[in-house]
PDB file of C-alpha atoms and ligand atoms in Angstrom:
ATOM      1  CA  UNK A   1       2.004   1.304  20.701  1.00 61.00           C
ATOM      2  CA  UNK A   2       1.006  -0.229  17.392  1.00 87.00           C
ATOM      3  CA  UNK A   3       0.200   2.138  14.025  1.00 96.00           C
ATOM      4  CA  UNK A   4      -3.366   1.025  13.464  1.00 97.00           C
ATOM      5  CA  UNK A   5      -6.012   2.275  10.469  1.00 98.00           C
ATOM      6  CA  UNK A   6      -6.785   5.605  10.964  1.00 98.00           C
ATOM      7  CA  UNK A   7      -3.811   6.678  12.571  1.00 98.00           C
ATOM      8  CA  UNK A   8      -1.486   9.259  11.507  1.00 98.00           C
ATOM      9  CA  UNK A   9       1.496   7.780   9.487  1.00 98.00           C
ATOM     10  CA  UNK A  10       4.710   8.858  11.780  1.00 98.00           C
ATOM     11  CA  UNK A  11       6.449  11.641  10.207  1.00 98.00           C
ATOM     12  CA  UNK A  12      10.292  10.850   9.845  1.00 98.00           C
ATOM     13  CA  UNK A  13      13.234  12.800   7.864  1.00 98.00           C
ATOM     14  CA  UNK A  14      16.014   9.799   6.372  1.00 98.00           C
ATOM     15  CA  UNK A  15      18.142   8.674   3.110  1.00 98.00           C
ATOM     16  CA  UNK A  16      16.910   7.400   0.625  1.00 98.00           C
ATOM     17  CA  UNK A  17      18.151   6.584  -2.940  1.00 98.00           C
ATOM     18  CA  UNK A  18      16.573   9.697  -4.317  1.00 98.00           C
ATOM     19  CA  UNK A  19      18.300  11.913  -1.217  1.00 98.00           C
ATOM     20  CA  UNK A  20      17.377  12.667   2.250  1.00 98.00           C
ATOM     21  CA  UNK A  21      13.438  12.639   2.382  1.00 98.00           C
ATOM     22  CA  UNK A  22      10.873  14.232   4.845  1.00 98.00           C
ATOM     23  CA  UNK A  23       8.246  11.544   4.896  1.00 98.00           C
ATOM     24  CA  UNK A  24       4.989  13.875   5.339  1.00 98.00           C
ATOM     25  CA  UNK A  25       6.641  15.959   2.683  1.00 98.00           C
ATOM     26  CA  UNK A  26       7.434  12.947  -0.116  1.00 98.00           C
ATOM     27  CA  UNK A  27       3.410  12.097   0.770  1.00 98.00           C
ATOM     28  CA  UNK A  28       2.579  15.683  -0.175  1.00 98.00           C
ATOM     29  CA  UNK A  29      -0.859  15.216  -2.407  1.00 98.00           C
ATOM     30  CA  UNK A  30      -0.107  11.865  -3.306  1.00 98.00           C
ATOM     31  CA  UNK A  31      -1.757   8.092  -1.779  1.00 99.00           C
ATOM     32  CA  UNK A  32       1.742   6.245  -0.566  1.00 99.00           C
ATOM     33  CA  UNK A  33       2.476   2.634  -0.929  1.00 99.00           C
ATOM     34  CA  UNK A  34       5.009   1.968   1.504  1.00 99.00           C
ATOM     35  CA  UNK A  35       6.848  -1.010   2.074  1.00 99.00           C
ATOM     36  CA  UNK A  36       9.285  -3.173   3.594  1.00 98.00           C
ATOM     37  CA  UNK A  37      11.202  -5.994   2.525  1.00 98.00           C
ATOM     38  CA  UNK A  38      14.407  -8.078   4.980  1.00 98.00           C
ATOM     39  CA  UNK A  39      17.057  -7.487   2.851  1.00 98.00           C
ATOM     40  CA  UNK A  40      19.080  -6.415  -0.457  1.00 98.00           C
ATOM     41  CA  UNK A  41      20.608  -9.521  -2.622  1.00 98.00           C
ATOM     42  CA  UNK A  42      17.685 -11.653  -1.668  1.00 98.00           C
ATOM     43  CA  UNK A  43      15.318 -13.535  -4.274  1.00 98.00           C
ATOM     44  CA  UNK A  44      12.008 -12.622  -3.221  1.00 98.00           C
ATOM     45  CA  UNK A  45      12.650  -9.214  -2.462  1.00 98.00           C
ATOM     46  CA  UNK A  46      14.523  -8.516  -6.135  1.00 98.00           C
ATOM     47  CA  UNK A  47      11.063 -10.103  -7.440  1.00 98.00           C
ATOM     48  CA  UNK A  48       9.404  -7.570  -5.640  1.00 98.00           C
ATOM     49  CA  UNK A  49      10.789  -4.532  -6.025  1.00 98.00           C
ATOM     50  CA  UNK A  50      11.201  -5.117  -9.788  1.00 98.00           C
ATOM     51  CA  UNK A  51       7.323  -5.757  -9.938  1.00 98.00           C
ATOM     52  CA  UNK A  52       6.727  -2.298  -8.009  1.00 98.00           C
ATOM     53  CA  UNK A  53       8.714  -1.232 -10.764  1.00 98.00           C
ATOM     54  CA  UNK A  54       7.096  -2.880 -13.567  1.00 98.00           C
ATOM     55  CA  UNK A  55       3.892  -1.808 -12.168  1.00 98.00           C
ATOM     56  CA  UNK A  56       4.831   2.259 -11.894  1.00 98.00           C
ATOM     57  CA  UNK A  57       2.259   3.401 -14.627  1.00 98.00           C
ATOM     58  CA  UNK A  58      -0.465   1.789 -12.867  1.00 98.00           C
ATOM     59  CA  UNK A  59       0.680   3.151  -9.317  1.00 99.00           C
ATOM     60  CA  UNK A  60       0.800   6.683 -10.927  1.00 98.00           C
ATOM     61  CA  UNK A  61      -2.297   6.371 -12.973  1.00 98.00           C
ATOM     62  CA  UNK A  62      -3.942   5.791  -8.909  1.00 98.00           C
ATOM     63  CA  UNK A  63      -1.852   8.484  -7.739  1.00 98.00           C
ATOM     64  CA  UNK A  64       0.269   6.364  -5.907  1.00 99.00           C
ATOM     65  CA  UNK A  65       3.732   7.137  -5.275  1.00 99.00           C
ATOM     66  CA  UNK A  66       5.741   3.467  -4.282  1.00 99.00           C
ATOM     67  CA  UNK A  67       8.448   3.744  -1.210  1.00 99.00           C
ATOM     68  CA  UNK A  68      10.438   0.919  -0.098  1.00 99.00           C
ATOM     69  CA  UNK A  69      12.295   0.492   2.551  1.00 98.00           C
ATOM     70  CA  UNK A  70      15.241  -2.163   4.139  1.00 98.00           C
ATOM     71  CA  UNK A  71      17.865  -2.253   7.345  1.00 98.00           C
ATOM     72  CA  UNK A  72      20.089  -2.265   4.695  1.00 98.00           C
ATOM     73  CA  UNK A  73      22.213   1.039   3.434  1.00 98.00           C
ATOM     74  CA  UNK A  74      22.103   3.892   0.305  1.00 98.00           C
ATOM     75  CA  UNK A  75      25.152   1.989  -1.016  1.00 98.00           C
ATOM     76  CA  UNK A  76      23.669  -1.180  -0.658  1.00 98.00           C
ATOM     77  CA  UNK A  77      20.381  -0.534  -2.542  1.00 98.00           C
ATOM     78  CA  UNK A  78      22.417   1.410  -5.228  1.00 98.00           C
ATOM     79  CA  UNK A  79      24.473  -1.619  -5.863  1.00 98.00           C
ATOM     80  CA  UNK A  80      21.070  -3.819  -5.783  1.00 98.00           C
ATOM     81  CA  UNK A  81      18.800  -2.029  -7.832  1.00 98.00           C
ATOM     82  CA  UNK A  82      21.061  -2.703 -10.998  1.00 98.00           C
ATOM     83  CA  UNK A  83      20.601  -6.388 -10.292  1.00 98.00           C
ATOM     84  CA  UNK A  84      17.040  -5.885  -9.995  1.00 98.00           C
ATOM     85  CA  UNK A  85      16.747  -3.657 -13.631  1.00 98.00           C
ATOM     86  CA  UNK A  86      18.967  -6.422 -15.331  1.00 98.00           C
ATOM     87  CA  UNK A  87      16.733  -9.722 -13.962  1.00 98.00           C
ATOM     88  CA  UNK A  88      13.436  -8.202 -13.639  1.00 98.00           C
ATOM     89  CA  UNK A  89      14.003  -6.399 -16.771  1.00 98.00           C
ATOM     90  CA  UNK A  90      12.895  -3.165 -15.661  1.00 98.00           C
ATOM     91  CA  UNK A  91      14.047   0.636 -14.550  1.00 98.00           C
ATOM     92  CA  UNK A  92      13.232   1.153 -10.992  1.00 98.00           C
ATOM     93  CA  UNK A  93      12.962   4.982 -10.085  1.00 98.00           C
ATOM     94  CA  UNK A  94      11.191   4.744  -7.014  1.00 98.00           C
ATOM     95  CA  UNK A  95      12.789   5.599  -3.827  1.00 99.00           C
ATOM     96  CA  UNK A  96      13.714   2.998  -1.208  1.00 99.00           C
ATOM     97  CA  UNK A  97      14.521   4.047   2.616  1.00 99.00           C
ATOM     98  CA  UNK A  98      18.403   3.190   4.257  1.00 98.00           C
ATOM     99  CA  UNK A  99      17.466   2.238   7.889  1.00 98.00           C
ATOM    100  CA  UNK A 100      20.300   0.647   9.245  1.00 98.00           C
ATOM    101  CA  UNK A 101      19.799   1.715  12.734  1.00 98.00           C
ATOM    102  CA  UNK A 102      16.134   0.496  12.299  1.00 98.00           C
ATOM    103  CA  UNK A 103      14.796   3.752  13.324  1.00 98.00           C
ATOM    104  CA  UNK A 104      12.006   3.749  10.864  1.00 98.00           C
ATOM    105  CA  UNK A 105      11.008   0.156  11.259  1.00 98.00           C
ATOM    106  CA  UNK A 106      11.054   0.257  15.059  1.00 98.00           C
ATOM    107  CA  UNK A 107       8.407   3.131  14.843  1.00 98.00           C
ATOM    108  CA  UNK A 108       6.341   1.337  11.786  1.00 98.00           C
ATOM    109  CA  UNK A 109       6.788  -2.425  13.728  1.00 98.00           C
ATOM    110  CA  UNK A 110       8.977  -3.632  10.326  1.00 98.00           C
ATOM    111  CA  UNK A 111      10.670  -5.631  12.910  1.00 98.00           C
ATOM    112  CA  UNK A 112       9.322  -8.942  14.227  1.00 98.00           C
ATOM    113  CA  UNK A 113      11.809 -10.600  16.851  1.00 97.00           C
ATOM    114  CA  UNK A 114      10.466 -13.864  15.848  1.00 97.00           C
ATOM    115  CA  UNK A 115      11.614 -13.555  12.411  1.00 97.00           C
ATOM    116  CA  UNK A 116      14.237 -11.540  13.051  1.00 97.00           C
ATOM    117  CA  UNK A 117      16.252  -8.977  15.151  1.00 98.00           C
ATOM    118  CA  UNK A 118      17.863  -6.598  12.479  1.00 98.00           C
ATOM    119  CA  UNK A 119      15.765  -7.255   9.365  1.00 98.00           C
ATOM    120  CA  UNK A 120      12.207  -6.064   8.761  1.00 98.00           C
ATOM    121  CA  UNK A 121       8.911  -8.344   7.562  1.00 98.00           C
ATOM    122  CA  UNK A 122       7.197  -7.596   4.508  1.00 98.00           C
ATOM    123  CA  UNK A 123       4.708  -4.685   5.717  1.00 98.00           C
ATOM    124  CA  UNK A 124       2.311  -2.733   3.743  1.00 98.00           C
ATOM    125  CA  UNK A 125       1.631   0.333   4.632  1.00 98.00           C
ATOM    126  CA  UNK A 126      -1.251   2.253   2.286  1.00 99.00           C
ATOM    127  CA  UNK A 127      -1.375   6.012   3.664  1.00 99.00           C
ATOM    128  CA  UNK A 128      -4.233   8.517   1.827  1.00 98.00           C
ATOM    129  CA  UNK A 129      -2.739  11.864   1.206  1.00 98.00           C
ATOM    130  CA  UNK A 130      -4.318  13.240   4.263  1.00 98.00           C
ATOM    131  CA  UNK A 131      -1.462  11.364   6.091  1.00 98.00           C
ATOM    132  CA  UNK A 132      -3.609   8.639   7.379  1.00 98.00           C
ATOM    133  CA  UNK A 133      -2.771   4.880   7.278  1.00 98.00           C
ATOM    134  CA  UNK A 134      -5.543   3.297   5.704  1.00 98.00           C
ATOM    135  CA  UNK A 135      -4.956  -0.549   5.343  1.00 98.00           C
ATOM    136  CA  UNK A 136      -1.817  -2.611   6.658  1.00 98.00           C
ATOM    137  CA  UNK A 137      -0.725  -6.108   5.773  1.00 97.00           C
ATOM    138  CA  UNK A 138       1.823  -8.003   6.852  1.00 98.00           C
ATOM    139  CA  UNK A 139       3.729 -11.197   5.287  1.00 98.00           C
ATOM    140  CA  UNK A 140       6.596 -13.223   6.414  1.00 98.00           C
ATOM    141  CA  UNK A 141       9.827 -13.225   5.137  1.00 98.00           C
ATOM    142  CA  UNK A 142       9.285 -16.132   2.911  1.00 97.00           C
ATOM    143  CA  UNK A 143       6.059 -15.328   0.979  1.00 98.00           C
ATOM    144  CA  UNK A 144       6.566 -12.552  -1.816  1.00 98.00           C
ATOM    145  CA  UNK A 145       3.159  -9.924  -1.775  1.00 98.00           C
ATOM    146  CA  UNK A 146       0.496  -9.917  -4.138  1.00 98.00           C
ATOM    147  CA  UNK A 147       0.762  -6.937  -6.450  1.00 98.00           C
ATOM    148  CA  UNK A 148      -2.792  -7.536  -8.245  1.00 98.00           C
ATOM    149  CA  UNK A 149      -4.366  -7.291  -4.129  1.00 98.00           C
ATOM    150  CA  UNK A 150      -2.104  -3.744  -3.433  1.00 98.00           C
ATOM    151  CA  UNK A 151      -3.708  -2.315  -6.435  1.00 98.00           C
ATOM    152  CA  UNK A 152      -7.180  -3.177  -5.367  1.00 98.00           C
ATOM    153  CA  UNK A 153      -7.093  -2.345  -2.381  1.00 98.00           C
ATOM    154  CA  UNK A 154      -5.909   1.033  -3.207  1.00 98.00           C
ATOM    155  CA  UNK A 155      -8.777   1.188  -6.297  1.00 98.00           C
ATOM    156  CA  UNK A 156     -11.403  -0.231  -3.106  1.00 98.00           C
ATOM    157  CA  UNK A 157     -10.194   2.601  -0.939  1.00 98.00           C
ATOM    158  CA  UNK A 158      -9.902   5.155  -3.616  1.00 98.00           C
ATOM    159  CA  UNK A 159     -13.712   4.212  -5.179  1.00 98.00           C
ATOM    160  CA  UNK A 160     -14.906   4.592  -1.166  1.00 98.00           C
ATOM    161  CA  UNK A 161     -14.047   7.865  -0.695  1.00 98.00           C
ATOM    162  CA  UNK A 162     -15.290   9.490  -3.928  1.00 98.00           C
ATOM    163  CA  UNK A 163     -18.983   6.928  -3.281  1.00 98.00           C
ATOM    164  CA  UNK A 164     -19.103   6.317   0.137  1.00 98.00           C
ATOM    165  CA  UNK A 165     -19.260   2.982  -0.497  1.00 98.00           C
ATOM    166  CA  UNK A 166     -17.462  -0.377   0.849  1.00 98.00           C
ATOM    167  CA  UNK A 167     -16.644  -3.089  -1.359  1.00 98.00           C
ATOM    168  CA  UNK A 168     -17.440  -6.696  -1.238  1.00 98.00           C
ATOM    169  CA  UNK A 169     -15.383 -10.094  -1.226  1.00 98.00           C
ATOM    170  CA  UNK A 170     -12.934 -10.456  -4.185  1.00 98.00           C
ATOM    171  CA  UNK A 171     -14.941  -7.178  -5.310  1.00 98.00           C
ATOM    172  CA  UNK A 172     -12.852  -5.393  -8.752  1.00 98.00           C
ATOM    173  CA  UNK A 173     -13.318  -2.018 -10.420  1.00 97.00           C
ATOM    174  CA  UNK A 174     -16.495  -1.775 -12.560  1.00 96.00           C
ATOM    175  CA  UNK A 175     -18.074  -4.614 -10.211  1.00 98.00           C
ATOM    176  CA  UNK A 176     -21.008  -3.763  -7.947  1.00 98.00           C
ATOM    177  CA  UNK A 177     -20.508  -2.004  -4.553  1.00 98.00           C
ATOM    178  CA  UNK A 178     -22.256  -2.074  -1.181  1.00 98.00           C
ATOM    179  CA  UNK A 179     -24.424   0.821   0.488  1.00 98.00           C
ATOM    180  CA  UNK A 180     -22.991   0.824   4.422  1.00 98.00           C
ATOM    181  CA  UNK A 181     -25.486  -0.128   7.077  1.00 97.00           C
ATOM    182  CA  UNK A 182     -25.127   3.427   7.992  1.00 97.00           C
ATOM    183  CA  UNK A 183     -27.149   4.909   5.180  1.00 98.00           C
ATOM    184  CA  UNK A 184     -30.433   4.650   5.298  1.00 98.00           C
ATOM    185  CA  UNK A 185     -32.827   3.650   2.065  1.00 98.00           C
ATOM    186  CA  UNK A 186     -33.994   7.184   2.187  1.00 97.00           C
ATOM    187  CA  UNK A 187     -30.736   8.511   2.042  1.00 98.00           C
ATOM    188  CA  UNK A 188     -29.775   5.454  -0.358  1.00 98.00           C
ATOM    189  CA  UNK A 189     -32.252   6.783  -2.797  1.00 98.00           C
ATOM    190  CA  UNK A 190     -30.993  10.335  -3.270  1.00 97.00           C
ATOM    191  CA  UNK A 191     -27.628   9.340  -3.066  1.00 97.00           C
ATOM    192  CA  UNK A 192     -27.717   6.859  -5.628  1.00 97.00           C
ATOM    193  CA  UNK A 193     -30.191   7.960  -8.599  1.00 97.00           C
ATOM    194  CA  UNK A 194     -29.146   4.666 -10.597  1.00 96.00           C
ATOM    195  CA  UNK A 195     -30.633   3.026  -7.518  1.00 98.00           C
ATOM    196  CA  UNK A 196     -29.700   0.075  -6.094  1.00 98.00           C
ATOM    197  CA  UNK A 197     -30.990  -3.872  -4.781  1.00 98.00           C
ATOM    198  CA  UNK A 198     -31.791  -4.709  -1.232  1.00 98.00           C
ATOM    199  CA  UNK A 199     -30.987  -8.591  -0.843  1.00 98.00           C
ATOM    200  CA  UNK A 200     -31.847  -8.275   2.760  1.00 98.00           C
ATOM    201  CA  UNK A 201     -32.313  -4.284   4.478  1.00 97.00           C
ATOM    202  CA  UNK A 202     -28.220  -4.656   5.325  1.00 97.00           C
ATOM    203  CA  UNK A 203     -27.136  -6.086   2.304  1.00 98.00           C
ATOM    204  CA  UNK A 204     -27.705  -3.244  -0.774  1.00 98.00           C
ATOM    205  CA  UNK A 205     -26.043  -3.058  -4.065  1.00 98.00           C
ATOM    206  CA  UNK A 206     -25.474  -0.375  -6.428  1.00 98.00           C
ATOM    207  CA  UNK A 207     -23.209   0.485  -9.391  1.00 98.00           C
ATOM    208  CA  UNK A 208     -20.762   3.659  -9.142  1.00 97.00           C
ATOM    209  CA  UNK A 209     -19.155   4.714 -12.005  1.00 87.00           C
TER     210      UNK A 209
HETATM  211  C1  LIG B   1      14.110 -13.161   0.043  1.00 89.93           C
HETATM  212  O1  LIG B   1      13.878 -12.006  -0.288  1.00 89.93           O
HETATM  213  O2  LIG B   1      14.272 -14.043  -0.776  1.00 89.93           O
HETATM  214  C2  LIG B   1      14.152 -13.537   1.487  1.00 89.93           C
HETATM  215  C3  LIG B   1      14.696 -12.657   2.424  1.00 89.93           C
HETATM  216  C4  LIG B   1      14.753 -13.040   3.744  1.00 89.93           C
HETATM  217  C5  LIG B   1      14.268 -14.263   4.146  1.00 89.93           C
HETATM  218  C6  LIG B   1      13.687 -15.133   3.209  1.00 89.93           C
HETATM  219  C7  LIG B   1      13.649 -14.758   1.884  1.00 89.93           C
END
């Protein structure tokens, strides 16, 4: 059964490099970025994990908390991450998951037999602190992720729920937003005092701040 949008992110209790975490419990009152990558010792996946790092003031300025995760194990990653600090010029303090049995990327679908039996894809995972997965992307082995996209996709989601708005193509903070089908221009009006433009009655912009 696959973990769609909207779902409940699968609790699970495992090692990490910060300890033994209870997922639901590390997600506490926070958004999650979770993430997995195929392996430790690899190039694209030091590149990664030392931009999560690089990027941990903007994650926590969202309210983000990072979490990665690999088949590989807590020795492993220790060992890695002080490659990753010394190329990618960085301190990385988030925690990353030890699944060498696979449990947790069975249950999240990390693992993609095509690509490989033991090692997970690159999946994205974006869970709101009500526990609920709320975007997922998925990239092959050989194709590093887009940091700039994570972050607005998590500013899209985040402006969304505080507007109850949706966001256009290639849409960025301070950039115009679109009124959902679902609200009517009556409703449109009192909900949005700055008002807004009908291009055509299903295609309304307004500004949020
Ligand atoms: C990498 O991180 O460089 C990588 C890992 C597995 C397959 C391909 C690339």
């Amino acid at each position: 059964m696959s973990l769609r949008i909207g779902d409940t992110a699968p609790d699970f209790t495992i090692p990490t490099t910060k300890g033994e975490i209870s997922f639901h419990d590390f997600i506490g009152d926070s958004w999650v970025f979770f993430f997995s990558h195929p392996a430790d010792f690899t190039p694209v996946c030091t590149t990664e994990m030392g931009r999560t790092a690089q990027l941990s003031d903007e994650f926590a300025k969202r309210n983000v908390k990072p979490i990665g995760l690999s088949t590989d194990t807590v020795e492993e990653h220790m060992k890695w991450i002080a490659d990753v600090d010394d190329t990618q010029n960085t301190v990385l303090e988030f925690p990353i998951i030890a699944d060498p049995d696979l449990k947790v990327a069975q249950s999240y679908e990390m693992i993609h037999p095509g690509e490989s039996e033991t090692a997970a894809v690159r999946s994205v995972f974006i869970i709101s602190p009500n526990k609920k997965i709320r975007l997922t992307m998925t990239y092959p082995m050989s194709v590093g992720r887009n940091f700039d996209e994570i972050l607005r996709v998590i500013d899209s989601l985040q402006t969304g729920d505080a507007h109850g708005i949706a966001t256009p193509a290639d849409w960025r903070p301070g950039e115009r937003v679109i009124i959902p089908p679902t609200v009517t221009n009556e409703e449109a009006t009192a909900k949005f005092p700055q008002g807004f433009e009908e291009i055509r009655p299903y295609l309304r912009y307004t500004e949020v701040k």
